[in-house]
Amino acid sequence: MYDRLKSAKNRHLEEARIKEEDERERARALENAPDDDDLLAEEDRHEGEAAEPINSEDDEDDKMPEYPQEVKDAQEKAREARRLFDEVNEKTGDLDAKIREAEDFANSDYGEDYSWAALKDKCFDRNVQQYTYQFCPFGQNTQKDTGAYSGTSLGSFKNWSGPEGNKYSKMHFGDGQQCWNGPKRSTDITIECGEENELVEVTEPAKCEYLFTFRTPLACSDPDKEVVHDEF
Ligand code: MAN
């Protein structure tokens, strides 16, 4: 999928580059100015001013002679080429963002059936004493004074950390805000089956090491996969 996006992007860029290059060539040839190899830069300097004469021999004359028509045409073409280039550049920027997003998605572990992707970009809060804790499954956990705007990072998602065979039952978050005289803050999350997505418990068993319990229907075993026992 990104290969297709990438080649579309490269094609757009190449077309715009060639078109801009052609127009510059033409403008250079017409202006017959060997030193001026950047018509667009020249164009910038003239922006907002009346066109200046090429060979101004009469300084007293207020009326400015204009560039020859071919040069003005070439300047307009160059402006057009630049507009096209800017437009394509913006489109490739959008494509870049989509490619990054697709790559991120492909490099993340959302489970065999990608079902955990449903929690991507979601966050769940719980108030405990003076703090509001926030669990953002594939992002960053925080602790903030309830009502405060910003908080303390309790780590960002590192990996699924459940035991073999049950990998998706725990998550580890690390590299949070450094604890005074202690480690960088981290969170371990235990994931349980529940009817709703809910952060049900928050504790700090050791200084700056947090434990969350999160309930979600995603952790409930798939009834299709369960062994069906005969009821006879
Ligand atoms: C803050 C909070 C607490 C933590 C201390 C450590 O008060 O992040 O959870 O135990 O800092 O100094």
PDB file of C-alpha atoms and ligand atoms in Angstrom:
ATOM      1  CA  MET A   1       0.000   0.000   0.000  1.00  0.00           C
ATOM      2  CA  TYR A   2       2.751   2.519   0.849  1.00  0.00           C
ATOM      3  CA  ASP A   3       4.687   1.432  -2.230  1.00  0.00           C
ATOM      4  CA  ARG A   4       1.779   2.631  -4.307  1.00  0.00           C
ATOM      5  CA  LEU A   5       1.551   5.886  -2.329  1.00  0.00           C
ATOM      6  CA  LYS A   6       5.286   6.389  -2.538  1.00  0.00           C
ATOM      7  CA  SER A   7       5.488   5.922  -6.296  1.00  0.00           C
ATOM      8  CA  ALA A   8       2.488   8.237  -6.803  1.00  0.00           C
ATOM      9  CA  LYS A   9       4.227  10.816  -4.687  1.00  0.00           C
ATOM     10  CA  ASN A  10       7.523  10.477  -6.579  1.00  0.00           C
ATOM     11  CA  ARG A  11       5.721  10.715  -9.892  1.00  0.00           C
ATOM     12  CA  HIS A  12       3.976  13.965  -8.860  1.00  0.00           C
ATOM     13  CA  LEU A  13       7.209  15.456  -7.620  1.00  0.00           C
ATOM     14  CA  GLU A  14       9.132  14.482 -10.735  1.00  0.00           C
ATOM     15  CA  GLU A  15       6.469  15.936 -13.047  1.00  0.00           C
ATOM     16  CA  ALA A  16       6.420  19.206 -11.129  1.00  0.00           C
ATOM     17  CA  ARG A  17      10.195  19.359 -11.045  1.00  0.00           C
ATOM     18  CA  ILE A  18      10.490  18.825 -14.818  1.00  0.00           C
ATOM     19  CA  LYS A  19       7.801  21.420 -15.533  1.00  0.00           C
ATOM     20  CA  GLU A  20       9.443  23.989 -13.294  1.00  0.00           C
ATOM     21  CA  GLU A  21      12.861  23.237 -14.799  1.00  0.00           C
ATOM     22  CA  ASP A  22      11.478  23.661 -18.367  1.00  0.00           C
ATOM     23  CA  GLU A  23       9.925  27.006 -17.559  1.00  0.00           C
ATOM     24  CA  ARG A  24      13.066  28.254 -15.920  1.00  0.00           C
ATOM     25  CA  GLU A  25      15.088  27.208 -18.979  1.00  0.00           C
ATOM     26  CA  ARG A  26      12.727  29.096 -21.252  1.00  0.00           C
ATOM     27  CA  ALA A  27      12.770  32.175 -19.081  1.00  0.00           C
ATOM     28  CA  ARG A  28      16.578  32.136 -18.971  1.00  0.00           C
ATOM     29  CA  ALA A  29      16.869  31.814 -22.727  1.00  0.00           C
ATOM     30  CA  LEU A  30      14.459  34.689 -23.314  1.00  0.00           C
ATOM     31  CA  GLU A  31      15.970  37.041 -20.817  1.00  0.00           C
ATOM     32  CA  ASN A  32      19.360  36.393 -22.326  1.00  0.00           C
ATOM     33  CA  ALA A  33      20.995  37.035 -18.989  1.00  0.00           C
ATOM     34  CA  PRO A  34      23.772  34.482 -18.521  1.00  0.00           C
ATOM     35  CA  ASP A  35      24.391  35.340 -14.847  1.00  0.00           C
ATOM     36  CA  ASP A  36      20.804  35.204 -13.789  1.00  0.00           C
ATOM     37  CA  ASP A  37      20.222  31.522 -13.338  1.00  0.00           C
ATOM     38  CA  ASP A  38      17.403  31.921 -10.908  1.00  0.00           C
ATOM     39  CA  LEU A  39      14.457  33.629 -12.461  1.00  0.00           C
ATOM     40  CA  LEU A  40      12.238  32.791  -9.525  1.00  0.00           C
ATOM     41  CA  ALA A  41      14.551  34.519  -7.067  1.00  0.00           C
ATOM     42  CA  GLU A  42      14.680  37.483  -9.390  1.00  0.00           C
ATOM     43  CA  GLU A  43      10.916  37.383  -9.534  1.00  0.00           C
ATOM     44  CA  ASP A  44      10.769  37.588  -5.726  1.00  0.00           C
ATOM     45  CA  ARG A  45      12.828  40.724  -5.708  1.00  0.00           C
ATOM     46  CA  HIS A  46      10.438  42.349  -8.143  1.00  0.00           C
ATOM     47  CA  GLU A  47       7.318  41.325  -6.374  1.00  0.00           C
ATOM     48  CA  GLY A  48       5.135  44.269  -5.477  1.00  0.00           C
ATOM     49  CA  GLU A  49       7.129  46.649  -7.652  1.00  0.00           C
ATOM     50  CA  ALA A  50       6.536  47.793 -11.152  1.00  0.00           C
ATOM     51  CA  ALA A  51       8.669  45.884 -13.626  1.00  0.00           C
ATOM     52  CA  GLU A  52      12.100  47.435 -13.943  1.00  0.00           C
ATOM     53  CA  PRO A  53      13.780  48.237 -17.199  1.00  0.00           C
ATOM     54  CA  ILE A  54      16.459  45.883 -18.482  1.00  0.00           C
ATOM     55  CA  ASN A  55      18.505  48.664 -20.021  1.00  0.00           C
ATOM     56  CA  SER A  56      17.583  51.800 -18.200  1.00  0.00           C
ATOM     57  CA  GLU A  57      19.554  54.505 -19.902  1.00  0.00           C
ATOM     58  CA  ASP A  58      17.315  57.343 -18.934  1.00  0.00           C
ATOM     59  CA  ASP A  59      17.266  57.701 -15.143  1.00  0.00           C
ATOM     60  CA  GLU A  60      15.480  61.033 -15.233  1.00  0.00           C
ATOM     61  CA  ASP A  61      12.522  59.508 -16.966  1.00  0.00           C
ATOM     62  CA  ASP A  62       9.913  58.623 -14.323  1.00  0.00           C
ATOM     63  CA  LYS A  63       8.061  56.386 -16.652  1.00  0.00           C
ATOM     64  CA  MET A  64       9.630  52.964 -16.337  1.00  0.00           C
ATOM     65  CA  PRO A  65      10.069  51.065 -19.547  1.00  0.00           C
ATOM     66  CA  GLU A  66       8.683  47.587 -19.231  1.00  0.00           C
ATOM     67  CA  TYR A  67      10.227  44.203 -19.804  1.00  0.00           C
ATOM     68  CA  PRO A  68       9.676  42.894 -23.292  1.00  0.00           C
ATOM     69  CA  GLN A  69       6.514  40.858 -23.670  1.00  0.00           C
ATOM     70  CA  GLU A  70       8.410  37.552 -24.069  1.00  0.00           C
ATOM     71  CA  VAL A  71      10.089  38.117 -20.710  1.00  0.00           C
ATOM     72  CA  LYS A  72       6.811  38.977 -19.017  1.00  0.00           C
ATOM     73  CA  ASP A  73       5.259  35.858 -20.535  1.00  0.00           C
ATOM     74  CA  ALA A  74       8.166  33.794 -19.303  1.00  0.00           C
ATOM     75  CA  GLN A  75       7.827  35.297 -15.815  1.00  0.00           C
ATOM     76  CA  GLU A  76       4.137  34.450 -15.771  1.00  0.00           C
ATOM     77  CA  LYS A  77       4.946  30.891 -16.852  1.00  0.00           C
ATOM     78  CA  ALA A  78       7.556  30.649 -14.113  1.00  0.00           C
ATOM     79  CA  ARG A  79       5.027  31.877 -11.548  1.00  0.00           C
ATOM     80  CA  GLU A  80       2.569  29.321 -12.817  1.00  0.00           C
ATOM     81  CA  ALA A  81       5.171  26.583 -12.573  1.00  0.00           C
ATOM     82  CA  ARG A  82       5.902  27.619  -9.009  1.00  0.00           C
ATOM     83  CA  ARG A  83       2.218  27.581  -8.124  1.00  0.00           C
ATOM     84  CA  LEU A  84       1.990  24.080  -9.578  1.00  0.00           C
ATOM     85  CA  PHE A  85       5.089  23.040  -7.662  1.00  0.00           C
ATOM     86  CA  ASP A  86       3.663  24.394  -4.375  1.00  0.00           C
ATOM     87  CA  GLU A  87       0.403  22.603  -4.986  1.00  0.00           C
ATOM     88  CA  VAL A  88       2.116  19.289  -5.696  1.00  0.00           C
ATOM     89  CA  ASN A  89       4.402  19.814  -2.736  1.00  0.00           C
ATOM     90  CA  GLU A  90       1.396  20.188  -0.459  1.00  0.00           C
ATOM     91  CA  LYS A  91      -0.151  17.011  -1.882  1.00  0.00           C
ATOM     92  CA  THR A  92       3.045  15.063  -1.346  1.00  0.00           C
ATOM     93  CA  GLY A  93       3.124  16.380   2.218  1.00  0.00           C
ATOM     94  CA  ASP A  94      -0.326  14.866   2.751  1.00  0.00           C
ATOM     95  CA  LEU A  95       0.826  11.612   1.167  1.00  0.00           C
ATOM     96  CA  ASP A  96       3.891  11.598   3.415  1.00  0.00           C
ATOM     97  CA  ALA A  97       1.667  11.886   6.476  1.00  0.00           C
ATOM     98  CA  LYS A  98      -0.477   8.991   5.220  1.00  0.00           C
ATOM     99  CA  ILE A  99       2.606   6.884   4.540  1.00  0.00           C
ATOM    100  CA  ARG A 100       3.935   7.566   8.041  1.00  0.00           C
ATOM    101  CA  GLU A 101       0.590   6.656   9.526  1.00  0.00           C
ATOM    102  CA  ALA A 102       0.405   3.420   7.506  1.00  0.00           C
ATOM    103  CA  GLU A 103       3.987   2.534   8.480  1.00  0.00           C
ATOM    104  CA  ASP A 104       3.250   3.218  12.131  1.00  0.00           C
ATOM    105  CA  PHE A 105       0.219   0.997  11.901  1.00  0.00           C
ATOM    106  CA  ALA A 106       2.172  -1.801  10.203  1.00  0.00           C
ATOM    107  CA  ASN A 107       4.942  -1.577  12.799  1.00  0.00           C
ATOM    108  CA  SER A 108       2.575  -1.731  15.741  1.00  0.00           C
ATOM    109  CA  ASP A 109       1.245  -4.874  17.319  1.00  0.00           C
ATOM    110  CA  TYR A 110      -2.530  -4.677  17.433  1.00  0.00           C
ATOM    111  CA  GLY A 111      -2.982  -8.413  17.817  1.00  0.00           C
ATOM    112  CA  GLU A 112      -3.429 -11.149  15.235  1.00  0.00           C
ATOM    113  CA  ASP A 113      -6.790  -9.791  14.094  1.00  0.00           C
ATOM    114  CA  TYR A 114      -5.793  -6.122  14.674  1.00  0.00           C
ATOM    115  CA  SER A 115      -8.663  -5.877  17.164  1.00  0.00           C
ATOM    116  CA  TRP A 116      -6.619  -3.823  19.669  1.00  0.00           C
ATOM    117  CA  ALA A 117      -6.342  -1.080  17.046  1.00  0.00           C
ATOM    118  CA  ALA A 118      -9.830  -0.080  18.227  1.00  0.00           C
ATOM    119  CA  LEU A 119      -8.103   1.471  21.276  1.00  0.00           C
ATOM    120  CA  LYS A 120      -5.553   3.459  19.273  1.00  0.00           C
ATOM    121  CA  ASP A 121      -5.820   7.208  20.066  1.00  0.00           C
ATOM    122  CA  LYS A 122      -8.263   6.513  22.908  1.00  0.00           C
ATOM    123  CA  CYS A 123      -7.623   7.392  26.573  1.00  0.00           C
ATOM    124  CA  PHE A 124      -9.287   6.382  29.838  1.00  0.00           C
ATOM    125  CA  ASP A 125      -9.266   8.339  33.095  1.00  0.00           C
ATOM    126  CA  ARG A 126      -9.533   7.452  36.749  1.00  0.00           C
ATOM    127  CA  ASN A 127      -9.460   9.771  39.753  1.00  0.00           C
ATOM    128  CA  VAL A 128      -7.547   8.539  42.760  1.00  0.00           C
ATOM    129  CA  GLN A 129      -7.052  10.917  45.686  1.00  0.00           C
ATOM    130  CA  GLN A 130      -5.752  14.243  44.350  1.00  0.00           C
ATOM    131  CA  TYR A 131      -4.778  12.812  40.957  1.00  0.00           C
ATOM    132  CA  THR A 132      -6.417  12.051  37.655  1.00  0.00           C
ATOM    133  CA  TYR A 133      -4.625   9.151  35.991  1.00  0.00           C
ATOM    134  CA  GLN A 134      -4.915   8.718  32.268  1.00  0.00           C
ATOM    135  CA  PHE A 135      -4.287   5.499  30.371  1.00  0.00           C
ATOM    136  CA  CYS A 136      -3.781   5.906  26.588  1.00  0.00           C
ATOM    137  CA  PRO A 137      -3.279   2.333  25.336  1.00  0.00           C
ATOM    138  CA  PHE A 138      -0.762   2.969  22.536  1.00  0.00           C
ATOM    139  CA  GLY A 139       0.281   6.430  23.629  1.00  0.00           C
ATOM    140  CA  GLN A 140       1.398   7.922  26.931  1.00  0.00           C
ATOM    141  CA  ASN A 141       0.025   7.601  30.442  1.00  0.00           C
ATOM    142  CA  THR A 142      -0.158  10.616  32.708  1.00  0.00           C
ATOM    143  CA  GLN A 143      -0.824  11.624  36.268  1.00  0.00           C
ATOM    144  CA  LYS A 144      -2.063  15.125  36.900  1.00  0.00           C
ATOM    145  CA  ASP A 145      -3.502  17.037  39.754  1.00  0.00           C
ATOM    146  CA  THR A 146      -7.228  16.761  39.142  1.00  0.00           C
ATOM    147  CA  GLY A 147      -8.274  19.730  37.029  1.00  0.00           C
ATOM    148  CA  ALA A 148      -4.714  20.679  36.057  1.00  0.00           C
ATOM    149  CA  TYR A 149      -3.919  21.228  32.409  1.00  0.00           C
ATOM    150  CA  SER A 150      -0.684  19.288  32.118  1.00  0.00           C
ATOM    151  CA  GLY A 151       0.650  16.349  34.031  1.00  0.00           C
ATOM    152  CA  THR A 152       3.514  13.993  34.737  1.00  0.00           C
ATOM    153  CA  SER A 153       4.339  11.301  32.185  1.00  0.00           C
ATOM    154  CA  LEU A 154       4.046   7.803  33.609  1.00  0.00           C
ATOM    155  CA  GLY A 155       5.652   6.360  30.507  1.00  0.00           C
ATOM    156  CA  SER A 156       4.795   5.650  26.902  1.00  0.00           C
ATOM    157  CA  PHE A 157       3.770   2.333  25.371  1.00  0.00           C
ATOM    158  CA  LYS A 158       6.716  -0.033  25.031  1.00  0.00           C
ATOM    159  CA  ASN A 159       5.362  -3.527  24.523  1.00  0.00           C
ATOM    160  CA  TRP A 160       2.831  -6.172  25.303  1.00  0.00           C
ATOM    161  CA  SER A 161       4.220  -7.958  28.317  1.00  0.00           C
ATOM    162  CA  GLY A 162       1.891 -10.839  29.113  1.00  0.00           C
ATOM    163  CA  PRO A 163       3.308 -14.337  29.537  1.00  0.00           C
ATOM    164  CA  GLU A 164       3.772 -16.682  26.601  1.00  0.00           C
ATOM    165  CA  GLY A 165       0.442 -17.728  25.217  1.00  0.00           C
ATOM    166  CA  ASN A 166      -1.253 -14.724  26.825  1.00  0.00           C
ATOM    167  CA  LYS A 167       0.831 -11.862  25.519  1.00  0.00           C
ATOM    168  CA  TYR A 168      -2.106  -9.470  25.226  1.00  0.00           C
ATOM    169  CA  SER A 169      -2.966  -9.642  28.922  1.00  0.00           C
ATOM    170  CA  LYS A 170      -0.371  -7.051  29.986  1.00  0.00           C
ATOM    171  CA  MET A 171       1.212  -3.873  28.641  1.00  0.00           C
ATOM    172  CA  HIS A 172       4.388  -2.142  29.688  1.00  0.00           C
ATOM    173  CA  PHE A 173       4.891   1.621  29.527  1.00  0.00           C
ATOM    174  CA  GLY A 174       8.338   3.094  30.191  1.00  0.00           C
ATOM    175  CA  ASP A 175      10.592   6.152  29.912  1.00  0.00           C
ATOM    176  CA  GLY A 176       8.237   8.424  31.817  1.00  0.00           C
ATOM    177  CA  GLN A 177       9.230  11.524  33.761  1.00  0.00           C
ATOM    178  CA  GLN A 178      12.291  10.991  35.949  1.00  0.00           C
ATOM    179  CA  CYS A 179      11.383  10.416  39.583  1.00  0.00           C
ATOM    180  CA  TRP A 180      13.222  12.530  42.125  1.00  0.00           C
ATOM    181  CA  ASN A 181      15.932  10.246  43.529  1.00  0.00           C
ATOM    182  CA  GLY A 182      14.387   7.329  41.704  1.00  0.00           C
ATOM    183  CA  PRO A 183      13.781   5.668  38.317  1.00  0.00           C
ATOM    184  CA  LYS A 184      11.993   7.054  35.307  1.00  0.00           C
ATOM    185  CA  ARG A 185       8.295   6.577  35.863  1.00  0.00           C
ATOM    186  CA  SER A 186       6.756   3.439  34.352  1.00  0.00           C
ATOM    187  CA  THR A 187       3.392   1.684  34.279  1.00  0.00           C
ATOM    188  CA  ASP A 188       2.399  -1.953  34.038  1.00  0.00           C
ATOM    189  CA  ILE A 189      -1.135  -2.574  32.952  1.00  0.00           C
ATOM    190  CA  THR A 190      -3.108  -5.709  33.646  1.00  0.00           C
ATOM    191  CA  ILE A 191      -5.849  -6.243  31.123  1.00  0.00           C
ATOM    192  CA  GLU A 192      -9.005  -8.073  32.063  1.00  0.00           C
ATOM    193  CA  CYS A 193     -12.220  -9.007  30.326  1.00  0.00           C
ATOM    194  CA  GLY A 194     -15.066  -6.587  31.067  1.00  0.00           C
ATOM    195  CA  GLU A 195     -18.226  -5.275  29.478  1.00  0.00           C
ATOM    196  CA  GLU A 196     -16.893  -1.754  29.017  1.00  0.00           C
ATOM    197  CA  ASN A 197     -13.531  -0.170  28.348  1.00  0.00           C
ATOM    198  CA  GLU A 198     -12.666   1.070  31.830  1.00  0.00           C
ATOM    199  CA  LEU A 199      -9.635   1.904  33.930  1.00  0.00           C
ATOM    200  CA  VAL A 200     -10.736   0.211  37.143  1.00  0.00           C
ATOM    201  CA  GLU A 201      -7.703   0.441  39.412  1.00  0.00           C
ATOM    202  CA  VAL A 202      -4.568   2.531  39.861  1.00  0.00           C
ATOM    203  CA  THR A 203      -1.883   1.896  42.472  1.00  0.00           C
ATOM    204  CA  GLU A 204       1.732   2.879  43.030  1.00  0.00           C
ATOM    205  CA  PRO A 205       3.214  -0.192  44.778  1.00  0.00           C
ATOM    206  CA  ALA A 206       6.758   1.205  44.536  1.00  0.00           C
ATOM    207  CA  LYS A 207       7.753   4.831  44.175  1.00  0.00           C
ATOM    208  CA  CYS A 208       7.165   5.941  40.583  1.00  0.00           C
ATOM    209  CA  GLU A 209       6.162   2.454  39.461  1.00  0.00           C
ATOM    210  CA  TYR A 210       2.462   2.409  38.718  1.00  0.00           C
ATOM    211  CA  LEU A 211       0.051  -0.460  38.249  1.00  0.00           C
ATOM    212  CA  PHE A 212      -3.164  -0.040  36.279  1.00  0.00           C
ATOM    213  CA  THR A 213      -5.970  -2.511  35.804  1.00  0.00           C
ATOM    214  CA  PHE A 214      -7.916  -1.997  32.610  1.00  0.00           C
ATOM    215  CA  ARG A 215     -11.078  -3.849  31.630  1.00  0.00           C
ATOM    216  CA  THR A 216     -12.199  -4.240  28.053  1.00  0.00           C
ATOM    217  CA  PRO A 217     -14.422  -6.482  25.955  1.00  0.00           C
ATOM    218  CA  LEU A 218     -11.358  -6.985  23.724  1.00  0.00           C
ATOM    219  CA  ALA A 219      -9.813  -9.181  26.419  1.00  0.00           C
ATOM    220  CA  CYS A 220     -12.817 -11.500  26.577  1.00  0.00           C
ATOM    221  CA  SER A 221     -12.199 -14.743  24.808  1.00  0.00           C
ATOM    222  CA  ASP A 222     -13.767 -15.007  21.411  1.00  0.00           C
ATOM    223  CA  PRO A 223     -16.807 -17.293  21.763  1.00  0.00           C
ATOM    224  CA  ASP A 224     -16.114 -18.629  18.254  1.00  0.00           C
ATOM    225  CA  LYS A 225     -12.763 -19.912  19.421  1.00  0.00           C
ATOM    226  CA  GLU A 226     -14.019 -21.512  22.602  1.00  0.00           C
ATOM    227  CA  VAL A 227     -14.352 -25.239  22.801  1.00  0.00           C
ATOM    228  CA  VAL A 228     -18.025 -26.031  22.627  1.00  0.00           C
ATOM    229  CA  HIS A 229     -19.029 -28.770  25.021  1.00  0.00           C
ATOM    230  CA  ASP A 230     -21.913 -30.995  24.170  1.00  0.00           C
ATOM    231  CA  GLU A 231     -24.749 -30.463  26.621  1.00  0.00           C
ATOM    232  CA  PHE A 232     -26.119 -33.965  26.493  1.00  0.00           C
TER     233      PHE A 232
HETATM  234  C1  MAN B   1       4.807  12.887  42.666  1.00  0.00           C
HETATM  235  C2  MAN B   1       3.881  11.827  42.136  1.00  0.00           C
HETATM  236  C3  MAN B   1       3.909  10.581  42.989  1.00  0.00           C
HETATM  237  C4  MAN B   1       5.357  10.131  43.193  1.00  0.00           C
HETATM  238  C5  MAN B   1       6.217  11.281  43.679  1.00  0.00           C
HETATM  239  C6  MAN B   1       7.678  10.850  43.772  1.00  0.00           C
HETATM  240  O1  MAN B   1       4.314  13.388  43.851  1.00  0.00           O
HETATM  241  O2  MAN B   1       4.304  11.514  40.830  1.00  0.00           O
HETATM  242  O3  MAN B   1       3.157   9.537  42.400  1.00  0.00           O
HETATM  243  O4  MAN B   1       5.432   9.064  44.106  1.00  0.00           O
HETATM  244  O5  MAN B   1       6.106  12.373  42.819  1.00  0.00           O
HETATM  245  O6  MAN B   1       8.476  11.894  44.230  1.00  0.00           O
END
